[in-house]
Structure formats: structure tokens, C-alpha cells
CSV table of C-alpha atoms in Angstrom, one decimal:
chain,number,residue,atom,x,y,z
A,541,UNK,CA,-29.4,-27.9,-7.2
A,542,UNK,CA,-26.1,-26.7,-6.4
A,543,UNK,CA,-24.8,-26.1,-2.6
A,544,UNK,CA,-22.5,-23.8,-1.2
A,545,UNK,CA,-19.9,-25.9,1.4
A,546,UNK,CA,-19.3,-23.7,4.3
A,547,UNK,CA,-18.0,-20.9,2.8
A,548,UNK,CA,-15.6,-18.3,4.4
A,549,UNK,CA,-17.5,-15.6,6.0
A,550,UNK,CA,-17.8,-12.9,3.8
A,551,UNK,CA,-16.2,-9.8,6.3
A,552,UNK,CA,-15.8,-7.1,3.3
A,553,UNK,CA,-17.3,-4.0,2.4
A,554,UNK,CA,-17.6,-2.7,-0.9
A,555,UNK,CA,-17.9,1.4,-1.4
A,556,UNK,CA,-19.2,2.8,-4.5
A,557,UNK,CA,-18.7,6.5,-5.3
A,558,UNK,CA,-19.1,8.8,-8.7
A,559,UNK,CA,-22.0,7.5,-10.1
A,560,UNK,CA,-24.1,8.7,-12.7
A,561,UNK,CA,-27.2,7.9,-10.8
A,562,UNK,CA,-26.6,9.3,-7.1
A,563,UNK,CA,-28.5,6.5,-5.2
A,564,UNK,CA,-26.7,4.2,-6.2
A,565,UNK,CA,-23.5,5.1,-4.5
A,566,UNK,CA,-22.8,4.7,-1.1
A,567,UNK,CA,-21.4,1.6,1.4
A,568,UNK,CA,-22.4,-1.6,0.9
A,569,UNK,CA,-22.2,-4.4,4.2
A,570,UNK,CA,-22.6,-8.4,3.8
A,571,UNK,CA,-25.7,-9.3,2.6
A,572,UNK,CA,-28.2,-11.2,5.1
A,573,UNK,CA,-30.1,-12.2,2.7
A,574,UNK,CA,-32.4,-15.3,3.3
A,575,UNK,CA,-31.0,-18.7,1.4
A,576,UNK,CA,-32.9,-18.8,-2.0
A,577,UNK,CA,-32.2,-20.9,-5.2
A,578,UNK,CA,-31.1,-18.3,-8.0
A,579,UNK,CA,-31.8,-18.4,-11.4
A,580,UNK,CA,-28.5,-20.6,-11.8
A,581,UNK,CA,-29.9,-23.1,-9.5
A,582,UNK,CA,-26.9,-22.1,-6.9
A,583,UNK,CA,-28.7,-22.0,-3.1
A,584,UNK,CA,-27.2,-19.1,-1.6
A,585,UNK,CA,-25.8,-18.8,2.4
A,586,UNK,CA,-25.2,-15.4,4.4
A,587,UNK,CA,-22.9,-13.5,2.9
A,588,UNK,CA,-23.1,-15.3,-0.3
A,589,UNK,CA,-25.0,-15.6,-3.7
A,590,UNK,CA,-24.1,-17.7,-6.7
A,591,UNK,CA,-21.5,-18.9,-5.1
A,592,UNK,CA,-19.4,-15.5,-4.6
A,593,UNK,CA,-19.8,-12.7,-1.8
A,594,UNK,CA,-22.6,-10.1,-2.3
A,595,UNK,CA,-23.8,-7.3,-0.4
A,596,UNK,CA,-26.2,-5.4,0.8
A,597,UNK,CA,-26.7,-1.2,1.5
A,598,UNK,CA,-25.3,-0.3,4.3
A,599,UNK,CA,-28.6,2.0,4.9
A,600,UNK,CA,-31.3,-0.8,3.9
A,601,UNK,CA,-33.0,1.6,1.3
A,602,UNK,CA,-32.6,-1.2,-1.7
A,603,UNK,CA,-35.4,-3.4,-2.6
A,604,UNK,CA,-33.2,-5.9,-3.8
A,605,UNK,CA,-31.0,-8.1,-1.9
A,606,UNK,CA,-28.0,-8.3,-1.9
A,607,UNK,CA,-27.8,-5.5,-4.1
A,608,UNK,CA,-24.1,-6.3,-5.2
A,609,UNK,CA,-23.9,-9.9,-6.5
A,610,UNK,CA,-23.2,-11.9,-9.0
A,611,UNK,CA,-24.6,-13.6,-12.3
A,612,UNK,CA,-23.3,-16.9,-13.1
A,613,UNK,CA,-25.8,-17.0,-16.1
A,614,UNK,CA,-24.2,-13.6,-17.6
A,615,UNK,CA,-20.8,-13.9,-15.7
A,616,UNK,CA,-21.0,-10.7,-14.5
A,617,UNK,CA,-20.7,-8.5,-11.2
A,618,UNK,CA,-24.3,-6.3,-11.3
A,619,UNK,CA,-24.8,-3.4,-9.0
A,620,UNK,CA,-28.8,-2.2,-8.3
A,621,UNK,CA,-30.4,0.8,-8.3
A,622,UNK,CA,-32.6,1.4,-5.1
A,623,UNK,CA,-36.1,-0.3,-6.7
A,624,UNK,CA,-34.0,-3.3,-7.5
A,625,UNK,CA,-33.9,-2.9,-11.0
A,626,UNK,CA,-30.1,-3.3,-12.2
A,627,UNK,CA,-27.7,-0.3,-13.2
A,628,UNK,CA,-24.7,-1.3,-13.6
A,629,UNK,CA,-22.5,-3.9,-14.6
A,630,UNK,CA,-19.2,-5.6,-15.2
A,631,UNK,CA,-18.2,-8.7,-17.4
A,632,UNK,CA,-15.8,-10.6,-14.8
A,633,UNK,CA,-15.1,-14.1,-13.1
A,634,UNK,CA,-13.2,-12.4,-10.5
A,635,UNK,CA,-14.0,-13.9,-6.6
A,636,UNK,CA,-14.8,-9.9,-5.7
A,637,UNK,CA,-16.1,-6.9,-7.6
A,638,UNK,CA,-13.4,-5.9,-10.0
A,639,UNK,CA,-12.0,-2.2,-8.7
A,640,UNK,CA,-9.2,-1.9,-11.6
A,641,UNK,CA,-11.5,-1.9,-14.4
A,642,UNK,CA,-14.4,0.2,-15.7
A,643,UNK,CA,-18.0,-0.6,-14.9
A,644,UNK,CA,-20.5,-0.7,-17.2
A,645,UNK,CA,-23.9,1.3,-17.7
A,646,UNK,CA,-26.7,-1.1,-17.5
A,647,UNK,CA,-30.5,-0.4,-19.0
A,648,UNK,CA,-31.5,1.3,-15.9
A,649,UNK,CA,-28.3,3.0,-14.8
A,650,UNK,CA,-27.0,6.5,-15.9
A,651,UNK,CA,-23.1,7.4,-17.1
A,652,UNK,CA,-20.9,7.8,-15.6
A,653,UNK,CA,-20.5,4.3,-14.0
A,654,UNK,CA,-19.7,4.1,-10.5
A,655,UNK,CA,-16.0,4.0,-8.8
A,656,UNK,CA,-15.9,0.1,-6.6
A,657,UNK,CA,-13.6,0.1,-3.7
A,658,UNK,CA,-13.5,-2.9,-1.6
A,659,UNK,CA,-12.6,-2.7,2.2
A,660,UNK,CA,-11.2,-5.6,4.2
A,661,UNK,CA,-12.2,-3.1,7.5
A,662,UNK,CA,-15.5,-1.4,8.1
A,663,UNK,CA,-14.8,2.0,7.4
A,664,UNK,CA,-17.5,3.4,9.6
A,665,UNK,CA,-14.8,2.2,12.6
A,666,UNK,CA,-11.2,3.2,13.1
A,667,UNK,CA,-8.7,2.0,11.0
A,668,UNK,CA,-6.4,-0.7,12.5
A,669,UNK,CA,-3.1,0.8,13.8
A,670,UNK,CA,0.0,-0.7,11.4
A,671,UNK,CA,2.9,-2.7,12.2
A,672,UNK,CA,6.0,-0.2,11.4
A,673,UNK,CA,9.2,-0.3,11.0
A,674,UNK,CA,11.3,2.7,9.9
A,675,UNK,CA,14.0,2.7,7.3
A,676,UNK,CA,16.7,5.1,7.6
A,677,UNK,CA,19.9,5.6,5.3
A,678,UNK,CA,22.1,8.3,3.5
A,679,UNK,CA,20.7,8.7,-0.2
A,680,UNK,CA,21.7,5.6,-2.3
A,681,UNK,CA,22.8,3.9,1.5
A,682,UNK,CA,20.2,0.6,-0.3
A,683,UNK,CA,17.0,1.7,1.4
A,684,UNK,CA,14.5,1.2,-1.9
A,685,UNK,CA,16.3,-2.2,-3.1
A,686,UNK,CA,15.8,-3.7,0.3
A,687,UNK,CA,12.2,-2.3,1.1
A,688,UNK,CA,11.5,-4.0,-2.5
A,689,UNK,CA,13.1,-7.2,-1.4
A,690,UNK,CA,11.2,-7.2,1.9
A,691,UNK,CA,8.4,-6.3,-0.2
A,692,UNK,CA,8.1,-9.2,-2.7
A,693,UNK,CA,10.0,-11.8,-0.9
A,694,UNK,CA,8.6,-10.9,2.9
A,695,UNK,CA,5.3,-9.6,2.2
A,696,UNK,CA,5.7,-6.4,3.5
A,697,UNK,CA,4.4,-2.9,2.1
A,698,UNK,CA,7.4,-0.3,1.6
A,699,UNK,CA,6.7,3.1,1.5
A,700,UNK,CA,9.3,5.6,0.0
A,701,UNK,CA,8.6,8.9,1.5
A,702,UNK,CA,10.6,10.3,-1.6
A,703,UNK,CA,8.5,8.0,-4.0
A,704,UNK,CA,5.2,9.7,-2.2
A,705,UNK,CA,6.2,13.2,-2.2
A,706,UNK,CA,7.8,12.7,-5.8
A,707,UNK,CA,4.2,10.9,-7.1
A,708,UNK,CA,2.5,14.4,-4.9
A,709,UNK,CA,4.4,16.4,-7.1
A,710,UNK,CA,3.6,14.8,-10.7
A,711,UNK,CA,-0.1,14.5,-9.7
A,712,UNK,CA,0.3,18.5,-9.3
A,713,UNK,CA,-1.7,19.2,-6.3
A,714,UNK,CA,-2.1,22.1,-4.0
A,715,UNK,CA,1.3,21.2,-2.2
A,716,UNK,CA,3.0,20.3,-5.0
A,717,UNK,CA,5.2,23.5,-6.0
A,718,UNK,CA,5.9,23.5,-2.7
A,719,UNK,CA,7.5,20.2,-2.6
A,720,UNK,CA,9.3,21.0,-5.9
A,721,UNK,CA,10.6,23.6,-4.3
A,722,UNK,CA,12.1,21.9,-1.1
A,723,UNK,CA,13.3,19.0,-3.2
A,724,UNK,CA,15.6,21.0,-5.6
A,725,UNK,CA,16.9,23.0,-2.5
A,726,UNK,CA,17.8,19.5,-0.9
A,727,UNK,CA,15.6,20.4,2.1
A,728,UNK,CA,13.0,17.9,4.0
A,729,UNK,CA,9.6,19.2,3.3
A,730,UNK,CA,7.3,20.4,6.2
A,731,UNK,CA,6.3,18.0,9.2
A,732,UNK,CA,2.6,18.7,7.8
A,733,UNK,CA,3.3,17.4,4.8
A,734,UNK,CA,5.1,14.2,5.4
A,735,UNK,CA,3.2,13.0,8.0
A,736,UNK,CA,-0.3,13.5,6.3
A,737,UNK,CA,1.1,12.0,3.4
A,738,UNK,CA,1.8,8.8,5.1
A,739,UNK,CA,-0.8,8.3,7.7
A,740,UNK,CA,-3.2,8.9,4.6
A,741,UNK,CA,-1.2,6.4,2.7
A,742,UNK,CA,-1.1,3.4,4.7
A,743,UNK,CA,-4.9,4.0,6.0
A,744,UNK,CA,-6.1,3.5,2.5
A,745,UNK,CA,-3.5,0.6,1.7
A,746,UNK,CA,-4.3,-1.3,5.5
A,747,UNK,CA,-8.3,-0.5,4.6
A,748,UNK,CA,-8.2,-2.3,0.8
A,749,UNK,CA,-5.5,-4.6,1.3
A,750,UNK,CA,-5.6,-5.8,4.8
A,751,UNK,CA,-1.9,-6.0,5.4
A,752,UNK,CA,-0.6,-4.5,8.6
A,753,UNK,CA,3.4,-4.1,8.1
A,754,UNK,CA,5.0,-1.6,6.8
A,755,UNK,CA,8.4,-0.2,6.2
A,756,UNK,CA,8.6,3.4,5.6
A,757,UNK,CA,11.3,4.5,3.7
A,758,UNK,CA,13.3,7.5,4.1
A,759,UNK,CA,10.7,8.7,7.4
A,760,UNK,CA,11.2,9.8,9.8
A,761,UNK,CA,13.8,12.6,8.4
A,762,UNK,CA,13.4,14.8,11.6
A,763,UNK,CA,12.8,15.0,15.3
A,764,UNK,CA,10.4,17.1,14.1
A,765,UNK,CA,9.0,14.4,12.1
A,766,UNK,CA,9.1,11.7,14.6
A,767,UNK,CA,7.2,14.3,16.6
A,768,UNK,CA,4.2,14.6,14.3
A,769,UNK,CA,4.6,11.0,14.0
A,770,UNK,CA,3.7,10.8,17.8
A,771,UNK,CA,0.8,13.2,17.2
A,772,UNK,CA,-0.4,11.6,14.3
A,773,UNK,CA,-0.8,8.2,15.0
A,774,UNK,CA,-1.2,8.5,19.3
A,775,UNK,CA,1.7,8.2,21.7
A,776,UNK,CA,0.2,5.5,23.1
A,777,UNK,CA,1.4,3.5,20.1
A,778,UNK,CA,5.1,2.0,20.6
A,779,UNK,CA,7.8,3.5,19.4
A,780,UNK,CA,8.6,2.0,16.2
A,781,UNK,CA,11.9,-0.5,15.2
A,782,UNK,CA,14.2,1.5,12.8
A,783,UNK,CA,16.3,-0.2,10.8
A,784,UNK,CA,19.6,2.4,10.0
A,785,UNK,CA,21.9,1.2,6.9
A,786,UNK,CA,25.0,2.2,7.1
A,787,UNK,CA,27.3,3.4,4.1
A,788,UNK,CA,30.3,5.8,3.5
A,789,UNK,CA,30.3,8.6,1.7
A,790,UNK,CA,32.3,8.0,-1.4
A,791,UNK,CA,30.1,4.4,-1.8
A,792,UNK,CA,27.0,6.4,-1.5
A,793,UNK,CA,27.8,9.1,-4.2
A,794,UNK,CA,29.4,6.5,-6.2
A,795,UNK,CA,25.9,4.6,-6.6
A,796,UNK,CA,23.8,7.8,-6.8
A,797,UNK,CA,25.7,8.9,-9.9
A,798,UNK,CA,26.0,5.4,-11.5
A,799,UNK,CA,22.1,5.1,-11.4
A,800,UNK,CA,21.7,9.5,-13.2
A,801,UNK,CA,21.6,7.6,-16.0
A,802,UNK,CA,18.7,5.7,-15.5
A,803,UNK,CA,16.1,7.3,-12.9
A,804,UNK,CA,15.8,10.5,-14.6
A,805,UNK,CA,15.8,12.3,-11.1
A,806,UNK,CA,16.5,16.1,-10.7
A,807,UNK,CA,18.0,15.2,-7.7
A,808,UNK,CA,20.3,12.6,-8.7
A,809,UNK,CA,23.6,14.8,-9.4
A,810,UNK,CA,26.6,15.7,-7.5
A,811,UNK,CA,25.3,19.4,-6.4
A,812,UNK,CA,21.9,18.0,-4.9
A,813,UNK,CA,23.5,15.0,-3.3
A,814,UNK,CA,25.6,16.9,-1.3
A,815,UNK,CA,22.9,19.2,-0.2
A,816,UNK,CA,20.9,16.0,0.3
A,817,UNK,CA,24.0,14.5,2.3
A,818,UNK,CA,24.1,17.8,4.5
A,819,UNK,CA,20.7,17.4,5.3
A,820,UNK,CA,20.4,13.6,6.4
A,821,UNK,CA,24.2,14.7,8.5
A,822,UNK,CA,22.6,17.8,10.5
A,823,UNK,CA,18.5,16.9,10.5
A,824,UNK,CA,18.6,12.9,10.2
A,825,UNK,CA,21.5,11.6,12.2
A,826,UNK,CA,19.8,13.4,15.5
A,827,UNK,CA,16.8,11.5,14.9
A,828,UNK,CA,18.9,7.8,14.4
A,829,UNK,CA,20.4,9.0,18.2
A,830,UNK,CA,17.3,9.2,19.4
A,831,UNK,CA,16.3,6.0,18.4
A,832,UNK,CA,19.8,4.3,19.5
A,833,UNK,CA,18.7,5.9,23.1
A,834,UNK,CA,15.9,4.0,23.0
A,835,UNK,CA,17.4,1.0,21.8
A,836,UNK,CA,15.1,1.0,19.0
A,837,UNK,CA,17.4,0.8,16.4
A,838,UNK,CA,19.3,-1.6,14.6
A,839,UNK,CA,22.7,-0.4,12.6
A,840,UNK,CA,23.5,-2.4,8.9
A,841,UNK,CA,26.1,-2.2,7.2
A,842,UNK,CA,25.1,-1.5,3.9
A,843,UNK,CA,28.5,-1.5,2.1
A,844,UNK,CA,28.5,-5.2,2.6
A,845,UNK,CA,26.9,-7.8,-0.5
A,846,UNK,CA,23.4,-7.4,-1.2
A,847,UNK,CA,22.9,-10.7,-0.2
A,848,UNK,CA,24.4,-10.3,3.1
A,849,UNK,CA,22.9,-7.3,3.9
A,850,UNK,CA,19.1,-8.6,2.4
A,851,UNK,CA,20.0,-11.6,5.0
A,852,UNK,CA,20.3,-9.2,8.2
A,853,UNK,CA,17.4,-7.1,6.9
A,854,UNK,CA,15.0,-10.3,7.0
A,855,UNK,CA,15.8,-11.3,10.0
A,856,UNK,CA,15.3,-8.0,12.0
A,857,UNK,CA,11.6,-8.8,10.2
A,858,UNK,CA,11.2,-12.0,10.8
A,859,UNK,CA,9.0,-11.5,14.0
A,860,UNK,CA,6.3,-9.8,11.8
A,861,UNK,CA,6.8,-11.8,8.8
A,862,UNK,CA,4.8,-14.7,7.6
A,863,UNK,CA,6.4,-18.0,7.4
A,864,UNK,CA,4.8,-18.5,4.1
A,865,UNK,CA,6.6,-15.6,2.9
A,866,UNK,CA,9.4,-16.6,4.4
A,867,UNK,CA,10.3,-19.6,2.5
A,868,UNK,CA,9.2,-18.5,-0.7
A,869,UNK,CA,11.5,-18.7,-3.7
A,870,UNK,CA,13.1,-15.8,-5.4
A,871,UNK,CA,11.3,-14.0,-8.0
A,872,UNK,CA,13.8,-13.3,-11.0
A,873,UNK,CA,13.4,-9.8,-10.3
A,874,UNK,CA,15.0,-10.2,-6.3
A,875,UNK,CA,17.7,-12.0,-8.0
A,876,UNK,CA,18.3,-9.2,-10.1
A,877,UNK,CA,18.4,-6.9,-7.1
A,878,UNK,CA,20.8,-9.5,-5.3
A,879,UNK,CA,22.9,-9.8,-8.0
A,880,UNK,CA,22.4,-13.3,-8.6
A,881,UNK,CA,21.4,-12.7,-12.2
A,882,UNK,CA,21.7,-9.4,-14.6
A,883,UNK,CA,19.4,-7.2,-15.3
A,884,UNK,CA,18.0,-7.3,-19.1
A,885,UNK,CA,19.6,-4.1,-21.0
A,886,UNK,CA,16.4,-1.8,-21.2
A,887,UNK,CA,15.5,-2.6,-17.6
A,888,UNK,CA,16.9,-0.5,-15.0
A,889,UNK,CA,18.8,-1.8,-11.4
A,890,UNK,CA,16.9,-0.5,-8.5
């Protein structure tokens, strides 16, 4: 007989949506099911069967529990149908219910299989309020290779507001002609937009991931912005840092048009960089005086080595940033963005 040696406590929740078979979708909690031997010979604890988490429904309707587990003798994650029979499946050693992958339809299940998202939070509670710091910069001023760096170096999440709106747009939605249409005018699209767009963003992220910090690039654009910030998240949270990189014209427009070539962006010419340039001058720069009021923000100069400036941007965030991430090695790919080592000829600098 096999035992389980104090195993973490199991504080996840797994939601399952789309199914072909209605019942079975819905929120799953930590199972409290009583220890038992299973058919492995593995005694289970709280939280726990076979050796990995499993859970039960949220609304005790299963007969089974837990009614998400897994099978060490079929190495698989199996999710039950409310009489306990099993429905669906997934072939997997994975510590936690696979949520890239496609499920499988089981004897008793019905197609489609199910949709698995896995919560570090319960969602039935408010999500926990993030750790921001804002990113701020003329176009090409560095603000995606840093947020990258900080990213896979620091541990942080970046979040491009351009990246967002531009992945809005190729997803087609009901806001994207309207976004199209502000991006090829070189205008900020509307407050309602933005905002939505990010709150949304980093809920889910902060929900499945469980990180807290993130640096959102390229927001806030406006005063107007920064005030649905304020409505959006409470005013009762602190103003975040904002980091502002600094970086003449001529260097900016000099990188934008060196990296036409490889983005592919619609925006990436000399006509829509000026307009761009315009913009960030007369609806941007107000919003960095704010912040320098407020003493809130700290000023890099971003026409200074990669490495350099990658050096000032980790300490600003080092008082959010773990100290295992800290003293992790570069990846090849951060050396690449430093310059330390070229890029390969089909892959693209950042």
C-alpha cells in the first residue's frame, strides 16, 4: 500500500464549460473525499487521489467523489457524469488536468468534450487586485524588448496594449473595425475599450496563473485613460509606478523603420509614425506630467545600451520581483534582445 507524504494542499479549482453532456459542466472545488485505497493501491488524503489533486462539484450533485481525478492504472485525467459513471477523458501524466489539449469522449459521455480551465482563485470571490506598473514610451522608445526581458528573466507578465487591441482586431469582434479604424488614423482608441480590454485581461491571467505583477505596456495613453483606470479597478487602489523611457525622435523613427521589414505592421511606416508621434506628444506626455506630479514616475533613458537600460529597468522592479527570478541565467533569447548574441537569420529582433 502506497502513502501519500503530506502533500500540498490542493487550493485549485477546475471549471469545465461546452460540454456535450450539460451536467457535466460547471465548477469543481477540492475534493473532501474520505481517505480510501484506490484501485492502484495509492491511499488517498483531502484534496488528493492517486497521488494527484482531484475535485469535487462545487454543487454536491455527483455520486462520485471526487469527480475529477486521476487513473494511475490508465494514466489518465477522467471527468464523471453526475451518477458517477465516467464521461470524459484525457491520456496525460500531467500533475493537473491538462487545459491545452483536447479531452476525450468516454463510454458514457456525449461530443463535444468539455473545455478544462484551472483557477488558482475561487472564482465565486473577487479577483485579487494586481501588482502594476505602467510602461510608457514614444513608439519604438524599447517598451516591448524590455517588458519581454522583465518577462522571461523577472517573472513578470507584460501586457502590450497595442499587442491586445492588434490580437482584438484579428479575432474580428464586434469592436474590431472600430479599432482598425483608430489604428490606421494613428488615434488612441476609446477609454471603453482599453480599459475593458485590460482589466478583462489580467483577471483571467491573475485567475489561471496566479501571478500578481504586471507591466502594461503602452497604457495608460490618456488622462482619460488613467481616469477609467481609476474607475475600473477602485481609487482606493494606489496609484501605480510608471516607468517612462526616454528616446529622441530621429532614434525612435530610425528603429521603427528598420524593424517594417519584419513585423509586417500597417502602422510601421513614416506617415503613421508621425501621426502616432503626434499623438503620444499632445495625449500621452500630459499623462507622464501627471505621474511626475505625483512622483510616481521614473524617467529612462532609453537611447542608452540595452544592457544598461535592461539594468535600470530591473531594479525599478526589484521590490516586486522574486529573488529566484532574480538570479536566473539568461535565456539565449534575452541575450539576443541585449545584444549579447545575434539573432538567427529567419528570426526576427524584437
Amino acid at each position: 500500500m502506497t502513502e501519500i507524504n503530506e502533500p500540498k494542499p490542493n487550493t485549485f479549482y477546475v471549471e469545465v464549460s461546452g460540454s456535450g453532456l450539460p451536467e457535466v459542466d460547471g465548477l469543481f472545488v477540492p475534493s473532501t473525499a474520505p481517505p480510501v485505497e484506490s484501485e492502484s493501491g495509492t491511499v488517498s488524503s483531502p484534496g488528493y487521489w492517486n497521488g494527484k489533486m482531484a475535485w469535487d462539484r462545487a454543487d454536491g450533485k455527483a455520486a462520485r467523489s471526487p469527480a475529477i481525478s486521476y487513473s494511475n492504472s490508465y494514466q489518465s485525467w477522467r471527468i464523471s457524469r453526475l451518477d458517477g459513471h465516467l464521461a470524459y477523458d484525457i491520456t496525460s501524466d500531467d500533475a493537473m488536468p491538462p487545459t491545452d489539449r483536447e479531452w476525450h469522449v468516454y463510454k458514457k459521455g456525449v461530443s463535444p468534450a468539455p473545455r478544462v480551465l484551472v483557477h488558482h482563485f475561487d472564482p465565486r470571490k473577487p479577483c485579487p487586485q494586481p501588482n502594476v506598473v505602467f510602461v510608457l514610451g514614444g513608439p519604438g522608445a524599447g517598451k516591448g524588448t524590455m517588458c519581454e526581458l522583465a518577462e522571461s528573466q523577472l517573472g513578470w507578465t507584460h501586457l502590450s496594449m497595442g499587442d491586445l487591441l492588434r490580437a482584438e482586431r484579428q479575432a474580428g469582434g464586434p469592436t474590431a473595425a472600430v479599432i482598425e479604424e483608430f489604428a490606421i488614423a494613428g488615434k488612441l482608441v476609446t477609454n471603453e475599450i482599453a480599459v475593458t480590454l485590460l482589466k478583462n485581461t489580467m483577471e483571467l491571467l491573475t485567475r489561471t496563473t496566479g501571478k500578481y505583477n504586471f507591466l502594461l505596456d503602452g497604457f495608460p495613453r490618456s488622462l482619460a485613460n488613467l481616469d477609467g483606470w481609476n474607475q475600473a479597478m477602485g481609487k482606493q487602489m494606489e496609484l501605480p509606478k510608471m516607468l517612462f523611457f526616454e528616446c529622441p525622435y530621429p532614434v525612435l523613427e530610425n528603429r521603427i523603420l528598420s524593424r517594417a521589414k519584419y513585423t509586417g505592421r500597417s502602422d510601421d511606416n513614416t506617415d503613421s509614425l508621425k501621426l502616432r508621434f503626434d499623438t503620444f506628444k499632445a495625449e500621452t506626455l500630459p499623462t507622464v506630467e501627471f505621474f511626475r506630479g505625483k512622483n510616481r514616475c521614473v524617467e529612462i533613458d532609453t537611447s542608452q545600451d540595452r544592457q544598461t537600460v535592461y539594468d535600470l529597468v530591473s531594479s525599478h522592479l526589484a521590490e516586486y520581483t522574486e529573488i529566484s527570478f532574480a538570479a536566473k541565467p539568461l535565456t539565449e533569447r534575452a541575450e539576443m534582445l541585449l545584444g549579447l548574441r545575434p539573432f538567427p537569420k529567419d528570426a526576427p529582433a524584437s
